[in-house]
Coordinates of C-alpha atoms in Angstrom, one line a residue:
M534 CA 121.0 47.9 -29.9
T535 CA 123.8 50.4 -29.6
K536 CA 123.5 53.4 -32.0
P537 CA 126.7 54.6 -33.6
R538 CA 128.0 57.7 -31.9
S539 CA 127.9 60.8 -34.0
R540 CA 131.0 62.6 -34.9
R541 CA 131.6 66.1 -33.7
G542 CA 129.4 68.2 -36.0
G543 CA 126.9 65.4 -36.8
G544 CA 126.9 62.4 -39.0
R545 CA 128.0 58.8 -38.9
P546 CA 131.7 58.0 -37.9
T547 CA 133.9 57.6 -40.9
I548 CA 137.0 55.6 -41.4
A549 CA 138.9 58.9 -41.0
D550 CA 137.6 59.4 -37.6
V551 CA 138.6 55.9 -36.7
A552 CA 142.0 56.5 -38.1
R553 CA 142.4 59.9 -36.2
K554 CA 141.2 58.2 -33.0
A555 CA 143.6 55.2 -33.2
G556 CA 146.6 57.5 -34.4
V557 CA 147.1 55.7 -37.6
G558 CA 146.4 56.2 -41.3
A559 CA 143.1 55.6 -43.0
I560 CA 144.6 52.9 -45.2
T561 CA 146.0 51.0 -42.2
V562 CA 142.4 51.2 -40.7
S563 CA 140.9 49.8 -44.1
R564 CA 143.5 47.1 -44.2
A565 CA 142.9 46.0 -40.5
L566 CA 139.1 45.8 -41.3
R567 CA 139.4 44.0 -44.7
E568 CA 142.6 41.9 -44.2
P569 CA 143.3 41.6 -40.4
D570 CA 146.0 39.0 -40.9
R571 CA 148.1 41.8 -42.6
V572 CA 148.2 43.9 -39.6
S573 CA 149.9 43.1 -36.2
Q574 CA 147.8 42.0 -33.3
D575 CA 148.5 45.1 -31.2
L576 CA 147.6 47.4 -34.0
R577 CA 144.3 45.4 -34.7
R578 CA 143.4 45.9 -30.9
Q579 CA 144.2 49.6 -31.1
I580 CA 142.0 50.0 -34.2
Q581 CA 139.2 47.8 -32.7
A582 CA 139.1 49.9 -29.6
A583 CA 138.7 53.1 -31.7
V584 CA 135.9 51.4 -33.7
D585 CA 134.2 50.4 -30.6
E586 CA 134.4 53.7 -28.9
L587 CA 133.1 55.7 -32.0
G588 CA 130.7 53.0 -33.0
Y589 CA 131.9 52.9 -36.4
V590 CA 130.0 50.7 -38.9
P591 CA 131.5 50.0 -42.4
D592 CA 129.2 51.2 -45.2
P593 CA 128.6 48.1 -47.3
N594 CA 127.9 50.1 -50.4
A595 CA 131.1 52.0 -50.1
R596 CA 133.0 48.7 -49.3
A597 CA 131.7 47.0 -52.4
L598 CA 132.7 50.0 -54.6
A599 CA 136.1 50.3 -53.0
S600 CA 136.9 46.5 -53.4
A601 CA 136.0 46.7 -57.2
R602 CA 139.2 45.8 -59.2
A603 CA 140.0 46.3 -62.9
D604 CA 140.3 43.1 -65.0
V605 CA 143.9 44.1 -65.7
F606 CA 147.3 42.7 -65.0
G607 CA 149.8 45.4 -64.6
V608 CA 153.3 44.2 -66.0
L609 CA 156.5 46.3 -65.6
V610 CA 159.6 45.3 -67.4
P611 CA 162.9 47.1 -68.0
S612 CA 162.8 46.7 -71.8
L613 CA 160.3 46.0 -74.6
T614 CA 163.0 45.3 -77.2
N615 CA 165.3 43.0 -75.3
N616 CA 164.4 39.5 -76.5
V617 CA 164.9 38.3 -72.9
F618 CA 162.0 40.3 -71.5
A619 CA 160.0 39.9 -74.6
E620 CA 159.9 36.2 -74.0
V621 CA 158.6 36.8 -70.5
V622 CA 155.9 39.1 -71.8
R623 CA 154.9 36.6 -74.3
G624 CA 154.5 34.0 -71.6
I625 CA 152.2 36.3 -69.8
Y626 CA 150.1 37.3 -72.8
D627 CA 149.7 33.6 -73.8
S628 CA 148.6 32.6 -70.3
L629 CA 145.9 35.4 -70.1
S630 CA 144.8 35.2 -73.8
D631 CA 141.6 33.0 -73.1
G632 CA 140.5 34.7 -69.8
P633 CA 138.8 37.9 -68.7
F634 CA 142.0 39.7 -67.9
R635 CA 143.9 42.3 -70.0
V636 CA 147.5 43.3 -69.8
Q637 CA 148.7 46.8 -69.1
L638 CA 152.4 47.0 -70.0
G639 CA 154.9 49.6 -68.6
N640 CA 158.6 49.9 -69.7
T641 CA 160.9 51.1 -66.8
H642 CA 163.9 51.6 -69.1
Y643 CA 166.0 50.1 -66.3
S644 CA 165.3 53.1 -64.2
G645 CA 164.3 52.9 -60.5
L646 CA 162.6 56.3 -60.7
E647 CA 160.5 55.5 -63.8
E648 CA 159.4 52.3 -62.1
E649 CA 158.2 54.4 -59.2
R650 CA 156.4 56.8 -61.8
L651 CA 154.7 53.9 -63.4
L652 CA 153.5 52.3 -60.1
Q653 CA 152.1 55.5 -59.1
V654 CA 150.1 55.4 -62.3
F655 CA 149.1 51.8 -62.1
A656 CA 148.3 51.3 -58.5
P657 CA 145.3 53.8 -58.3
Q658 CA 143.7 52.0 -61.3
R659 CA 143.3 48.9 -58.8
P660 CA 144.7 46.2 -61.1
A661 CA 143.8 42.6 -60.4
A662 CA 147.6 41.8 -60.2
L663 CA 151.0 43.3 -60.7
I664 CA 154.0 41.4 -62.3
V665 CA 157.2 43.4 -61.8
A666 CA 160.8 42.4 -63.1
G667 CA 163.5 42.1 -60.5
I668 CA 163.9 42.5 -56.7
D669 CA 165.8 45.8 -56.6
Q670 CA 162.9 48.2 -56.2
T671 CA 163.5 51.5 -54.5
P672 CA 161.9 51.9 -51.1
T673 CA 159.2 54.0 -52.5
S674 CA 158.4 51.3 -55.2
R675 CA 158.4 48.5 -52.6
K676 CA 156.0 50.6 -50.4
L677 CA 153.7 51.0 -53.4
L678 CA 153.8 47.3 -54.2
E679 CA 153.2 46.3 -50.5
S680 CA 150.2 48.6 -50.3
A681 CA 148.8 47.7 -53.8
G682 CA 146.1 45.5 -52.3
C683 CA 146.5 42.8 -55.1
P684 CA 148.7 39.9 -55.9
V685 CA 152.2 40.9 -56.6
V686 CA 154.7 38.7 -58.5
Q687 CA 158.3 39.7 -59.0
V688 CA 160.0 37.9 -61.7
M689 CA 163.5 36.8 -63.2
E690 CA 165.1 36.5 -59.7
T691 CA 165.0 34.4 -56.6
G692 CA 165.5 35.9 -53.1
P693 CA 164.5 35.4 -49.5
D694 CA 162.3 38.5 -49.1
P695 CA 159.8 39.0 -52.0
V696 CA 157.1 41.6 -51.7
D697 CA 154.5 38.9 -52.1
M698 CA 155.6 36.1 -54.6
L699 CA 158.7 35.5 -56.7
V700 CA 159.5 33.3 -59.6
G701 CA 162.9 33.1 -61.5
F702 CA 166.3 31.9 -61.0
S703 CA 169.6 32.7 -59.4
H704 CA 171.9 35.0 -61.4
F705 CA 174.7 34.5 -59.1
D706 CA 174.5 30.6 -59.6
G707 CA 174.3 31.1 -63.2
G708 CA 177.4 33.2 -63.3
R709 CA 179.2 30.8 -61.2
T710 CA 178.2 27.8 -63.3
A711 CA 179.4 29.4 -66.5
T712 CA 182.8 30.2 -65.1
E713 CA 183.2 26.8 -63.5
H714 CA 182.5 25.3 -67.0
L715 CA 185.3 27.2 -68.5
I716 CA 187.6 26.3 -65.7
E717 CA 186.7 22.6 -66.2
A718 CA 187.3 22.9 -69.8
G719 CA 191.0 23.9 -69.1
Y720 CA 190.7 27.7 -69.5
R721 CA 192.6 29.8 -66.9
R722 CA 192.8 33.4 -67.8
I723 CA 189.1 33.8 -67.9
G724 CA 187.7 37.3 -68.3
F725 CA 184.2 38.7 -67.5
I726 CA 182.9 41.0 -70.2
G727 CA 179.6 43.0 -69.5
A728 CA 177.5 45.9 -70.5
R729 CA 174.7 47.8 -68.8
M730 CA 175.6 46.3 -65.5
D731 CA 172.1 46.2 -63.9
P732 CA 171.6 44.3 -60.7
R733 CA 171.0 40.9 -62.5
S734 CA 174.4 41.4 -64.2
Q735 CA 176.1 42.4 -61.2
R736 CA 175.0 39.1 -59.5
R737 CA 176.4 37.2 -62.6
L738 CA 179.6 39.0 -62.1
A739 CA 179.6 38.0 -58.4
G740 CA 179.0 34.5 -59.4
Y741 CA 182.0 34.7 -61.8
R742 CA 184.3 36.1 -59.1
A743 CA 183.3 33.5 -56.6
A744 CA 184.2 30.7 -59.0
M745 CA 187.6 32.3 -60.0
E746 CA 188.6 33.0 -56.4
K747 CA 187.7 29.4 -55.4
A748 CA 190.1 28.3 -58.1
G749 CA 192.7 30.7 -57.2
L750 CA 192.4 32.4 -60.7
F751 CA 190.9 35.7 -59.9
D752 CA 192.6 39.0 -61.1
P753 CA 190.7 42.3 -61.2
R754 CA 192.3 43.0 -64.5
L755 CA 190.2 40.3 -66.0
I756 CA 186.9 42.3 -65.6
T757 CA 185.9 44.6 -68.3
T758 CA 182.6 46.4 -68.0
T759 CA 180.5 49.4 -69.2
P760 CA 177.2 51.0 -68.4
L761 CA 176.7 51.5 -72.0
L762 CA 173.7 49.7 -73.8
S763 CA 174.6 46.1 -74.8
S764 CA 175.3 45.4 -78.5
M765 CA 177.3 43.0 -80.7
T766 CA 179.5 46.0 -81.8
L767 CA 180.0 46.8 -78.2
G768 CA 181.0 43.3 -77.5
R769 CA 183.8 43.6 -80.1
E770 CA 185.1 46.9 -78.4
L771 CA 185.1 45.2 -75.0
L772 CA 187.0 42.2 -76.1
R773 CA 189.6 44.6 -77.6
D774 CA 189.8 46.5 -74.3
A775 CA 190.1 43.2 -72.4
L776 CA 193.1 41.9 -74.5
A777 CA 194.8 45.2 -74.1
K778 CA 194.8 44.8 -70.4
M779 CA 195.4 41.0 -70.4
P780 CA 197.0 39.8 -73.7
A781 CA 197.1 36.3 -72.5
L782 CA 193.3 36.1 -72.0
D783 CA 192.1 32.6 -72.9
G784 CA 188.5 32.6 -71.9
V785 CA 185.5 35.0 -71.6
F786 CA 182.2 34.8 -69.8
C787 CA 179.9 37.4 -71.2
N788 CA 176.9 38.9 -69.2
N789 CA 174.6 38.3 -72.1
D790 CA 174.4 36.7 -75.6
D791 CA 174.7 40.0 -77.5
I792 CA 178.1 40.6 -76.0
A793 CA 179.2 37.0 -76.5
L794 CA 178.5 37.3 -80.2
G795 CA 180.4 40.5 -80.6
V796 CA 183.3 38.8 -78.8
L797 CA 183.1 35.9 -81.4
F798 CA 183.0 38.2 -84.2
E799 CA 186.1 40.2 -82.8
C800 CA 187.9 36.8 -82.5
H801 CA 187.2 36.1 -86.2
S802 CA 188.4 39.5 -87.2
A803 CA 191.6 39.2 -85.0
A804 CA 192.3 35.5 -86.2
L805 CA 191.8 34.2 -82.7
D806 CA 190.6 30.6 -82.9
V807 CA 187.5 29.7 -80.9
P808 CA 187.7 27.5 -78.8
K809 CA 191.4 26.8 -79.1
T810 CA 192.8 30.2 -78.2
I811 CA 189.7 31.6 -76.5
G812 CA 186.6 30.0 -75.1
I813 CA 183.4 32.0 -74.9
V814 CA 180.2 31.6 -72.8
G815 CA 177.2 33.7 -73.0
F816 CA 174.1 34.1 -70.9
N817 CA 170.4 33.5 -71.7
D818 CA 170.9 31.2 -74.8
L819 CA 169.1 33.1 -77.3
E820 CA 168.4 31.3 -80.7
M821 CA 171.3 33.0 -82.3
M822 CA 173.8 31.2 -80.1
Q823 CA 173.1 27.8 -81.6
A824 CA 173.2 29.4 -85.1
A825 CA 176.6 31.0 -84.6
F826 CA 179.7 29.6 -86.0
P827 CA 181.1 27.9 -84.0
P828 CA 177.9 27.5 -81.8
L829 CA 178.3 29.4 -78.6
T830 CA 178.0 27.9 -75.1
S831 CA 175.5 29.8 -73.0
I832 CA 173.2 29.6 -70.0
R833 CA 169.7 28.8 -71.0
T834 CA 167.1 30.7 -68.8
P835 CA 163.4 29.8 -68.7
R836 CA 162.0 33.2 -69.6
Y837 CA 158.7 32.1 -71.2
E838 CA 158.0 29.7 -68.5
I839 CA 158.6 32.6 -65.8
G840 CA 156.1 34.5 -67.7
R841 CA 153.4 31.8 -67.5
R842 CA 154.1 30.7 -64.0
S843 CA 153.9 34.3 -62.7
V844 CA 150.4 34.5 -64.2
A845 CA 149.5 31.1 -62.6
M846 CA 150.6 32.2 -59.3
A847 CA 148.6 35.5 -59.4
L848 CA 145.5 33.8 -60.7
A849 CA 145.7 31.3 -57.8
A850 CA 146.0 34.2 -55.3
I851 CA 143.0 36.0 -56.8
A852 CA 141.0 32.8 -56.5
G853 CA 141.9 32.6 -52.8
R854 CA 144.4 29.8 -53.4
R855 CA 147.5 31.7 -52.6
P856 CA 150.5 29.4 -53.3
E857 CA 152.2 28.0 -50.1
Q858 CA 155.5 28.3 -52.0
R859 CA 156.0 32.1 -52.3
V860 CA 159.4 31.8 -54.0
V861 CA 159.8 29.5 -57.0
D862 CA 163.2 28.8 -58.5
L863 CA 162.8 27.5 -62.0
G864 CA 166.7 27.1 -62.4
F865 CA 168.7 27.4 -65.6
E866 CA 170.7 25.0 -67.8
L867 CA 174.2 25.1 -69.1
K868 CA 174.1 24.4 -72.9
P869 CA 177.8 23.5 -73.7
R870 CA 178.6 23.9 -77.4
E871 CA 181.7 24.2 -79.7
S872 CA 182.9 27.6 -78.3
T873 CA 184.2 25.9 -75.1
A874 CA 185.1 22.4 -76.7
R875 CA 188.8 22.8 -76.2

């Protein structure tokens, strides 16, 4: 039996020696030995040659310790007060309530740098899985997710290049559908009103613009946005701004339901009839949309189901049954109500 070759200075070869010999990082060597499918064939050969030359033998005790993971799902969302993400989090908690896993929750406050900081805190704790809102991570955050060594599920979006798995819906298609509904209802000077224009809202705006351009109705003066925090009071102010730019405005697609309600209240205050004078469509279809007067049309999004599905996908991966469908589009539903019943 071949004895392991000693390192210079004595002792058994270590993973650091293999990494130095192969000209790669120790993490790469560890990944190649534990999960060879995640490393290119050429790199595997390079590392294996170094292993053979040094006679490196993994320490089973160290490997068992290193592979231990916390019974924790790390969850990062941009807001804990926004009802949209509260529903996602509720779906996650409900799905894990009867099992061994706990939830560690982080609030990124819509900040890419804060997301990086939280991932740098979460990753060394070796969570069983990570669930992260969105697909617009910084390069640093994406690298942290790719090297986390656990199932990663991005939520509330769809896209072609997930870190690992992805479940959500298309914000672009949702914005386009909302706008097409207004056009089909007979509205022509349709504005877009939006606050806190995060990447998801930007995609809704892009969908709005695509529908308006296709119909030959687009005018940049119809767009009114602000980076300020969304609120009903702000929705009232934004409608006033929109009408100052385009007095003939006869329809509004709002990037969320808070803004849509504010637009409705301002219409009441200005004696603008809804839906005869102005049609209104919101996004997410929170409970208040149906309770408003008149009830407001909105795009219903499957927030709770997204939370539950993200957990199901992560648990399947943990159990070695990684889903074949890495990207799951749960879609959305247009809920037409009186605010667009012209």
